[in-house]
Amino acid sequence: MEKKKLLIVDDQNGIRVLLMEVFSSEGYNTFQASNGRLALEIVKAENPDLVLLDMKIPGMDGLEILKHVKAINRDIKVIMMTAYGELDMIKEATDLGAVMHFTKPFDIDEMRIAVNMQLHGGNSNNRFAVGS
């Protein structure tokens, strides 16, 4: 079976590196982009299964990137990340097709479980327990 592809879009290098390490070790084929233009080039070239997308990126914001991703392929799942509790932007992202969102700083284990469930949720042999 082909590895699932995951694109991480965030202007903060530290967050991209952390998420790349976590999801590479989970067995995903990971890509990263620091801006919208690069993110959309990767989406067109690699057709990722899921995009972890920061809401606030200089140049092209997360909502704009989300619209372009969905225009390229409606089936790509998008999880939004935001350092701000902007409920109106989160609602708009959901309306545009984002499957969920995380507020920074997020719990990396919760993010890992959420990604695994989005990408493998249909398999009944996957059991995820969320504990404290």
mmCIF file of N, CA and C in Angstrom, residues 8-99:
data_model
loop_
_atom_site.group_PDB
_atom_site.id
_atom_site.type_symbol
_atom_site.label_atom_id
_atom_site.label_comp_id
_atom_site.label_asym_id
_atom_site.label_seq_id
_atom_site.Cartn_x
_atom_site.Cartn_y
_atom_site.Cartn_z
ATOM 1 N N ILE A 8 2.689 19.953 5.324
ATOM 2 C CA ILE A 8 2.680 20.854 6.472
ATOM 3 C C ILE A 8 2.975 22.260 5.971
ATOM 4 N N VAL A 9 2.029 23.183 6.210
ATOM 5 C CA VAL A 9 2.186 24.561 5.736
ATOM 6 C C VAL A 9 2.168 25.491 6.945
ATOM 7 N N ASP A 10 3.323 26.075 7.247
ATOM 8 C CA ASP A 10 3.439 26.996 8.372
ATOM 9 C C ASP A 10 4.649 27.883 8.118
ATOM 10 N N ASP A 11 4.552 29.173 8.439
ATOM 11 C CA ASP A 11 5.688 30.062 8.221
ATOM 12 C C ASP A 11 6.732 29.923 9.325
ATOM 13 N N GLN A 12 6.406 29.208 10.409
ATOM 14 C CA GLN A 12 7.362 29.008 11.500
ATOM 15 C C GLN A 12 8.139 27.712 11.275
ATOM 16 N N ASN A 13 9.435 27.847 11.056
ATOM 17 C CA ASN A 13 10.293 26.697 10.763
ATOM 18 C C ASN A 13 10.244 25.638 11.861
ATOM 19 N N GLY A 14 10.263 26.058 13.126
ATOM 20 C CA GLY A 14 10.263 25.114 14.248
ATOM 21 C C GLY A 14 9.049 24.198 14.243
ATOM 22 N N ILE A 15 7.898 24.755 13.932
ATOM 23 C CA ILE A 15 6.668 23.955 13.882
ATOM 24 C C ILE A 15 6.730 22.971 12.718
ATOM 25 N N ARG A 16 7.200 23.439 11.557
ATOM 26 C CA ARG A 16 7.315 22.538 10.394
ATOM 27 C C ARG A 16 8.253 21.376 10.702
ATOM 28 N N VAL A 17 9.408 21.674 11.307
ATOM 29 C CA VAL A 17 10.390 20.633 11.617
ATOM 30 C C VAL A 17 9.799 19.619 12.603
ATOM 31 N N LEU A 18 9.159 20.107 13.652
ATOM 32 C CA LEU A 18 8.539 19.221 14.651
ATOM 33 C C LEU A 18 7.506 18.304 13.996
ATOM 34 N N LEU A 19 6.590 18.884 13.225
ATOM 35 C CA LEU A 19 5.529 18.090 12.600
ATOM 36 C C LEU A 19 6.088 17.124 11.561
ATOM 37 N N MET A 20 7.110 17.550 10.822
ATOM 38 C CA MET A 20 7.754 16.652 9.849
ATOM 39 C C MET A 20 8.334 15.437 10.565
ATOM 40 N N GLU A 21 9.021 15.663 11.694
ATOM 41 C CA GLU A 21 9.620 14.549 12.445
ATOM 42 C C GLU A 21 8.547 13.601 12.959
ATOM 43 N N VAL A 22 7.498 14.164 13.554
ATOM 44 C CA VAL A 22 6.429 13.338 14.126
ATOM 45 C C VAL A 22 5.766 12.489 13.047
ATOM 46 N N PHE A 23 5.385 13.115 11.936
ATOM 47 C CA PHE A 23 4.607 12.384 10.935
ATOM 48 C C PHE A 23 5.467 11.518 10.014
ATOM 49 N N SER A 24 6.743 11.841 9.871
ATOM 50 C CA SER A 24 7.652 10.939 9.153
ATOM 51 C C SER A 24 7.810 9.648 9.955
ATOM 52 N N SER A 25 7.945 9.796 11.287
ATOM 53 C CA SER A 25 8.106 8.607 12.138
ATOM 54 C C SER A 25 6.813 7.785 12.201
ATOM 55 N N GLU A 26 5.678 8.407 11.877
ATOM 56 C CA GLU A 26 4.398 7.685 11.811
ATOM 57 C C GLU A 26 4.265 6.932 10.484
ATOM 58 N N GLY A 27 5.220 7.142 9.584
ATOM 59 C CA GLY A 27 5.195 6.415 8.316
ATOM 60 C C GLY A 27 4.577 7.178 7.149
ATOM 61 N N TYR A 28 4.359 8.486 7.345
ATOM 62 C CA TYR A 28 3.788 9.283 6.255
ATOM 63 C C TYR A 28 4.891 9.848 5.372
ATOM 64 N N ASN A 29 4.544 10.076 4.122
ATOM 65 C CA ASN A 29 5.408 10.767 3.183
ATOM 66 C C ASN A 29 5.127 12.253 3.413
ATOM 67 N N THR A 30 6.052 12.984 4.014
ATOM 68 C CA THR A 30 5.773 14.367 4.429
ATOM 69 C C THR A 30 6.455 15.400 3.538
ATOM 70 N N PHE A 31 5.747 16.496 3.355
ATOM 71 C CA PHE A 31 6.245 17.646 2.589
ATOM 72 C C PHE A 31 6.023 18.873 3.447
ATOM 73 N N GLN A 32 6.787 19.940 3.177
ATOM 74 C CA GLN A 32 6.590 21.167 3.946
ATOM 75 C C GLN A 32 6.675 22.386 3.043
ATOM 76 N N ALA A 33 5.952 23.411 3.453
ATOM 77 C CA ALA A 33 5.974 24.686 2.731
ATOM 78 C C ALA A 33 5.876 25.815 3.747
ATOM 79 N N SER A 34 6.616 26.891 3.484
ATOM 80 C CA SER A 34 6.604 28.035 4.396
ATOM 81 C C SER A 34 5.681 29.146 3.911
ATOM 82 N N ASN A 35 5.122 28.986 2.695
ATOM 83 C CA ASN A 35 4.215 30.020 2.176
ATOM 84 C C ASN A 35 3.190 29.385 1.235
ATOM 85 N N GLY A 36 2.193 30.174 0.869
ATOM 86 C CA GLY A 36 1.100 29.676 0.049
ATOM 87 C C GLY A 36 1.501 29.258 -1.349
ATOM 88 N N ARG A 37 2.371 30.020 -1.982
ATOM 89 C CA ARG A 37 2.776 29.703 -3.358
ATOM 90 C C ARG A 37 3.437 28.326 -3.411
ATOM 91 N N LEU A 38 4.377 28.100 -2.492
ATOM 92 C CA LEU A 38 5.072 26.815 -2.437
ATOM 93 C C LEU A 38 4.097 25.686 -2.079
ATOM 94 N N ALA A 39 3.192 25.963 -1.143
ATOM 95 C CA ALA A 39 2.202 24.951 -0.736
ATOM 96 C C ALA A 39 1.371 24.495 -1.929
ATOM 97 N N LEU A 40 0.924 25.443 -2.743
ATOM 98 C CA LEU A 40 0.071 25.101 -3.888
ATOM 99 C C LEU A 40 0.858 24.360 -4.967
ATOM 100 N N GLU A 41 2.152 24.685 -5.119
ATOM 101 C CA GLU A 41 2.995 23.930 -6.060
ATOM 102 C C GLU A 41 3.086 22.472 -5.618
ATOM 103 N N ILE A 42 3.262 22.251 -4.309
ATOM 104 C CA ILE A 42 3.364 20.884 -3.776
ATOM 105 C C ILE A 42 2.024 20.161 -3.927
ATOM 106 N N VAL A 43 0.918 20.862 -3.669
ATOM 107 C CA VAL A 43 -0.408 20.245 -3.825
ATOM 108 C C VAL A 43 -0.601 19.770 -5.266
ATOM 109 N N LYS A 44 -0.224 20.615 -6.228
ATOM 110 C CA LYS A 44 -0.380 20.243 -7.643
ATOM 111 C C LYS A 44 0.534 19.084 -8.026
ATOM 112 N N ALA A 45 1.773 19.084 -7.514
ATOM 113 C CA ALA A 45 2.754 18.065 -7.899
ATOM 114 C C ALA A 45 2.552 16.738 -7.168
ATOM 115 N N GLU A 46 2.179 16.795 -5.893
ATOM 116 C CA GLU A 46 2.173 15.590 -5.055
ATOM 117 C C GLU A 46 0.777 15.086 -4.674
ATOM 118 N N ASN A 47 -0.250 15.940 -4.802
ATOM 119 C CA ASN A 47 -1.618 15.575 -4.426
ATOM 120 C C ASN A 47 -1.676 14.914 -3.044
ATOM 121 N N PRO A 48 -1.343 15.674 -1.984
ATOM 122 C CA PRO A 48 -1.317 15.077 -0.646
ATOM 123 C C PRO A 48 -2.708 14.623 -0.190
ATOM 124 N N ASP A 49 -2.732 13.661 0.732
ATOM 125 C CA ASP A 49 -4.000 13.183 1.289
ATOM 126 C C ASP A 49 -4.538 14.149 2.335
ATOM 127 N N LEU A 50 -3.599 14.841 3.027
ATOM 128 C CA LEU A 50 -4.003 15.756 4.092
ATOM 129 C C LEU A 50 -3.027 16.922 4.156
ATOM 130 N N VAL A 51 -3.558 18.107 4.453
ATOM 131 C CA VAL A 51 -2.734 19.313 4.620
ATOM 132 C C VAL A 51 -2.956 19.850 6.031
ATOM 133 N N LEU A 52 -1.859 20.060 6.760
ATOM 134 C CA LEU A 52 -1.906 20.775 8.038
ATOM 135 C C LEU A 52 -1.563 22.213 7.697
ATOM 136 N N LEU A 53 -2.533 23.101 7.861
ATOM 137 C CA LEU A 53 -2.420 24.455 7.321
ATOM 138 C C LEU A 53 -2.567 25.517 8.396
ATOM 139 N N ASP A 54 -1.531 26.343 8.534
ATOM 140 C CA ASP A 54 -1.574 27.455 9.486
ATOM 141 C C ASP A 54 -2.496 28.542 8.936
ATOM 142 N N MET A 55 -3.270 29.141 9.821
ATOM 143 C CA MET A 55 -4.234 30.168 9.422
ATOM 144 C C MET A 55 -3.546 31.476 9.036
ATOM 145 N N LYS A 56 -2.479 31.827 9.762
ATOM 146 C CA LYS A 56 -1.810 33.119 9.539
ATOM 147 C C LYS A 56 -0.460 32.911 8.875
ATOM 148 N N ILE A 57 -0.410 33.143 7.581
ATOM 149 C CA ILE A 57 0.837 33.025 6.831
ATOM 150 C C ILE A 57 1.005 34.319 6.043
ATOM 151 N N PRO A 58 2.185 34.949 6.116
ATOM 152 C CA PRO A 58 2.390 36.189 5.358
ATOM 153 C C PRO A 58 2.170 35.972 3.858
ATOM 154 N N GLY A 59 1.604 36.958 3.229
ATOM 155 C CA GLY A 59 1.360 36.872 1.782
ATOM 156 C C GLY A 59 -0.038 36.348 1.493
ATOM 157 N N MET A 60 -0.183 35.026 1.495
ATOM 158 C CA MET A 60 -1.471 34.394 1.224
ATOM 159 C C MET A 60 -1.911 33.728 2.531
ATOM 160 N N ASP A 61 -3.049 34.148 3.103
ATOM 161 C CA ASP A 61 -3.436 33.570 4.393
ATOM 162 C C ASP A 61 -4.028 32.164 4.225
ATOM 163 N N GLY A 62 -4.225 31.508 5.365
ATOM 164 C CA GLY A 62 -4.684 30.127 5.361
ATOM 165 C C GLY A 62 -6.004 29.916 4.645
ATOM 166 N N LEU A 63 -6.942 30.855 4.792
ATOM 167 C CA LEU A 63 -8.244 30.705 4.126
ATOM 168 C C LEU A 63 -8.096 30.742 2.615
ATOM 169 N N GLU A 64 -7.223 31.628 2.140
ATOM 170 C CA GLU A 64 -6.983 31.734 0.699
ATOM 171 C C GLU A 64 -6.324 30.455 0.173
ATOM 172 N N ILE A 65 -5.337 29.942 0.930
ATOM 173 C CA ILE A 65 -4.675 28.695 0.541
ATOM 174 C C ILE A 65 -5.687 27.556 0.530
ATOM 175 N N LEU A 66 -6.532 27.508 1.571
ATOM 176 C CA LEU A 66 -7.566 26.468 1.660
ATOM 177 C C LEU A 66 -8.476 26.487 0.430
ATOM 178 N N LYS A 67 -8.904 27.673 0.003
ATOM 179 C CA LYS A 67 -9.765 27.784 -1.191
ATOM 180 C C LYS A 67 -9.062 27.212 -2.415
ATOM 181 N N HIS A 68 -7.782 27.546 -2.582
ATOM 182 C CA HIS A 68 -7.015 27.047 -3.737
ATOM 183 C C HIS A 68 -6.829 25.530 -3.670
ATOM 184 N N VAL A 69 -6.523 24.998 -2.470
ATOM 185 C CA VAL A 69 -6.338 23.545 -2.308
ATOM 186 C C VAL A 69 -7.618 22.824 -2.712
ATOM 187 N N LYS A 70 -8.757 23.319 -2.225
ATOM 188 C CA LYS A 70 -10.046 22.683 -2.526
ATOM 189 C C LYS A 70 -10.409 22.825 -4.008
ATOM 190 N N ALA A 71 -9.945 23.904 -4.649
ATOM 191 C CA ALA A 71 -10.190 24.076 -6.088
ATOM 192 C C ALA A 71 -9.364 23.066 -6.892
ATOM 193 N N ILE A 72 -8.177 22.749 -6.398
ATOM 194 C CA ILE A 72 -7.309 21.772 -7.074
ATOM 195 C C ILE A 72 -7.862 20.362 -6.881
ATOM 196 N N ASN A 73 -8.223 20.021 -5.641
ATOM 197 C CA ASN A 73 -8.762 18.694 -5.351
ATOM 198 C C ASN A 73 -9.631 18.766 -4.098
ATOM 199 N N ARG A 74 -10.940 18.629 -4.278
ATOM 200 C CA ARG A 74 -11.889 18.724 -3.160
ATOM 201 C C ARG A 74 -11.683 17.631 -2.122
ATOM 202 N N ASP A 75 -11.054 16.503 -2.515
ATOM 203 C CA ASP A 75 -10.910 15.359 -1.611
ATOM 204 C C ASP A 75 -9.744 15.478 -0.635
ATOM 205 N N ILE A 76 -8.876 16.470 -0.833
ATOM 206 C CA ILE A 76 -7.755 16.648 0.098
ATOM 207 C C ILE A 76 -8.321 17.127 1.433
ATOM 208 N N LYS A 77 -7.970 16.427 2.507
ATOM 209 C CA LYS A 77 -8.435 16.831 3.839
ATOM 210 C C LYS A 77 -7.510 17.913 4.368
ATOM 211 N N VAL A 78 -8.102 18.903 5.032
ATOM 212 C CA VAL A 78 -7.314 20.023 5.552
ATOM 213 C C VAL A 78 -7.637 20.214 7.031
ATOM 214 N N ILE A 79 -6.585 20.239 7.841
ATOM 215 C CA ILE A 79 -6.713 20.565 9.260
ATOM 216 C C ILE A 79 -6.042 21.926 9.448
ATOM 217 N N MET A 80 -6.806 22.878 9.974
ATOM 218 C CA MET A 80 -6.289 24.227 10.183
ATOM 219 C C MET A 80 -5.580 24.320 11.537
ATOM 220 N N MET A 81 -4.535 25.147 11.588
ATOM 221 C CA MET A 81 -3.830 25.447 12.840
ATOM 222 C C MET A 81 -3.864 26.960 13.014
ATOM 223 N N THR A 82 -4.164 27.405 14.218
ATOM 224 C CA THR A 82 -4.182 28.849 14.449
ATOM 225 C C THR A 82 -3.652 29.175 15.836
ATOM 226 N N ALA A 83 -2.935 30.280 15.928
ATOM 227 C CA ALA A 83 -2.449 30.752 17.227
ATOM 228 C C ALA A 83 -3.477 31.687 17.852
ATOM 229 N N TYR A 84 -4.534 31.924 17.126
ATOM 230 C CA TYR A 84 -5.539 32.883 17.569
ATOM 231 C C TYR A 84 -6.885 32.168 17.630
ATOM 232 N N GLY A 85 -7.735 32.571 18.562
ATOM 233 C CA GLY A 85 -9.048 31.953 18.639
ATOM 234 C C GLY A 85 -10.060 32.702 17.796
ATOM 235 N N GLU A 86 -9.748 32.923 16.526
ATOM 236 C CA GLU A 86 -10.649 33.690 15.652
ATOM 237 C C GLU A 86 -11.809 32.805 15.213
ATOM 238 N N LEU A 87 -12.895 32.876 15.954
ATOM 239 C CA LEU A 87 -14.024 31.992 15.678
ATOM 240 C C LEU A 87 -14.626 32.218 14.296
ATOM 241 N N ASP A 88 -14.642 33.474 13.829
ATOM 242 C CA ASP A 88 -15.208 33.737 12.501
ATOM 243 C C ASP A 88 -14.350 33.098 11.403
ATOM 244 N N MET A 89 -13.015 33.179 11.555
ATOM 245 C CA MET A 89 -12.132 32.565 10.560
ATOM 246 C C MET A 89 -12.220 31.043 10.618
ATOM 247 N N ILE A 90 -12.328 30.498 11.838
ATOM 248 C CA ILE A 90 -12.442 29.045 11.989
ATOM 249 C C ILE A 90 -13.747 28.570 11.361
ATOM 250 N N LYS A 91 -14.834 29.322 11.585
ATOM 251 C CA LYS A 91 -16.120 28.956 10.983
ATOM 252 C C LYS A 91 -16.025 29.024 9.460
ATOM 253 N N GLU A 92 -15.390 30.064 8.931
ATOM 254 C CA GLU A 92 -15.237 30.180 7.478
ATOM 255 C C GLU A 92 -14.402 29.034 6.922
ATOM 256 N N ALA A 93 -13.339 28.658 7.644
ATOM 257 C CA ALA A 93 -12.494 27.534 7.209
ATOM 258 C C ALA A 93 -13.312 26.243 7.158
ATOM 259 N N THR A 94 -14.160 26.036 8.165
ATOM 260 C CA THR A 94 -15.024 24.855 8.187
ATOM 261 C C THR A 94 -15.998 24.887 7.014
ATOM 262 N N ASP A 95 -16.581 26.057 6.761
ATOM 263 C CA ASP A 95 -17.502 26.212 5.624
ATOM 264 C C ASP A 95 -16.797 25.926 4.295
ATOM 265 N N LEU A 96 -15.496 26.237 4.227
ATOM 266 C CA LEU A 96 -14.720 26.018 3.003
ATOM 267 C C LEU A 96 -14.232 24.576 2.875
ATOM 268 N N GLY A 97 -14.450 23.776 3.918
ATOM 269 C CA GLY A 97 -14.106 22.360 3.805
ATOM 270 C C GLY A 97 -13.032 21.843 4.743
ATOM 271 N N ALA A 98 -12.521 22.678 5.662
ATOM 272 C CA ALA A 98 -11.543 22.165 6.635
ATOM 273 C C ALA A 98 -12.252 21.158 7.542
ATOM 274 N N VAL A 99 -11.593 20.035 7.837
ATOM 275 C CA VAL A 99 -12.244 18.991 8.632
ATOM 276 C C VAL A 99 -12.172 19.271 10.125
#
